[in-house]
C-alpha positions as MATLAB code, in Angstrom:
seq = 'MRSHLLSALWRCWRPTKKLTPIQLQTRLAQPGAPLVLDVRTPEEFHQGHIVGALLLPVDELAQKLPLLAASRERPVVTV';
ca = [
       0.129   -0.046    0.007;
       2.763    2.520    1.079;
       4.466    1.525   -2.548;
       1.317    2.658   -4.145;
       0.794    5.863   -2.154;
       4.208    6.959   -2.736;
       3.460    6.296   -6.545;
       0.777    8.620   -6.842;
       2.861   11.191   -5.213;
       5.301   10.691   -7.587;
       2.534   11.596  -10.480;
       1.676   14.674   -9.066;
       4.634   15.882   -8.255;
       8.848   15.648   -9.540;
      10.549   13.336   -7.675;
      13.955   15.283   -5.746;
      16.966   14.277   -3.802;
      16.978   14.026   -0.089;
      17.774   17.516    1.905;
      19.635   17.549    5.185;
      17.769   19.513    7.887;
      20.234   22.442    7.005;
      19.154   22.664    3.253;
      15.604   22.216    4.042;
      16.182   25.260    6.461;
      17.662   27.479    3.771;
      14.963   26.572    1.307;
      11.999   27.315    4.128;
      13.616   30.785    4.236;
      13.109   31.382    0.681;
      10.824   32.527   -1.565;
       9.086   29.752   -3.254;
       9.187   27.128   -0.432;
       8.604   23.927   -0.655;
       5.672   22.860    0.931;
       6.411   20.334    3.845;
       4.395   17.230    4.042;
       4.211   15.363    7.298;
       2.925   11.922    6.729;
       3.683   10.682   10.357;
       0.688    9.895   12.563;
      -1.143   12.678   14.590;
       0.219   11.442   17.843;
       4.093   11.735   16.154;
       3.175   15.039   14.818;
       2.156   16.648   17.552;
       5.386   15.628   19.746;
       6.993   17.982   17.368;
       6.987   18.957   13.649;
       8.247   21.573   11.302;
       6.465   24.768   11.210;
       4.049   25.218    8.568;
       3.821   21.238    7.390;
       0.764   19.478    6.501;
       0.148   17.253    8.420;
      -1.352   14.416    5.873;
      -0.969   10.810    7.472;
       0.093    8.287    5.123;
      -3.093    5.954    5.957;
      -5.080    9.077    4.491;
      -3.065   10.416    1.668;
      -4.684    8.207   -0.955;
      -8.039    9.986   -0.065;
      -6.758   13.621    0.722;
      -3.985   13.954   -2.547;
      -6.247   15.545   -4.712;
      -6.759   18.273   -2.060;
      -2.953   18.895   -2.917;
      -3.795   19.619   -6.698;
      -3.490   23.374   -5.707;
      -0.030   22.980   -4.997;
       1.176   20.945   -7.933;
       3.481   23.580   -8.970;
       5.571   23.829   -5.366;
       8.339   21.665   -4.794;
       7.165   19.201   -1.831;
       9.034   17.746    0.873;
       7.701   14.691    2.598;
       8.711   14.027    6.377;
];
């Protein structure tokens, strides 16, 4: 199931390389910052998350992926 969800993401967004925390911090401070998509559970998210991250648990991703269509042109970082 997880590979199916990741495939759906890749159809919407172009895959990119991994970023270090410092690289992500730098990109988030620039114009055109990426959308940070946090696919962890709500409990994990509330224990700590990147400011501005969108919580979309992996088990809800398939149903809610169409809601992200408006952000299709933005780079996406998954956590």
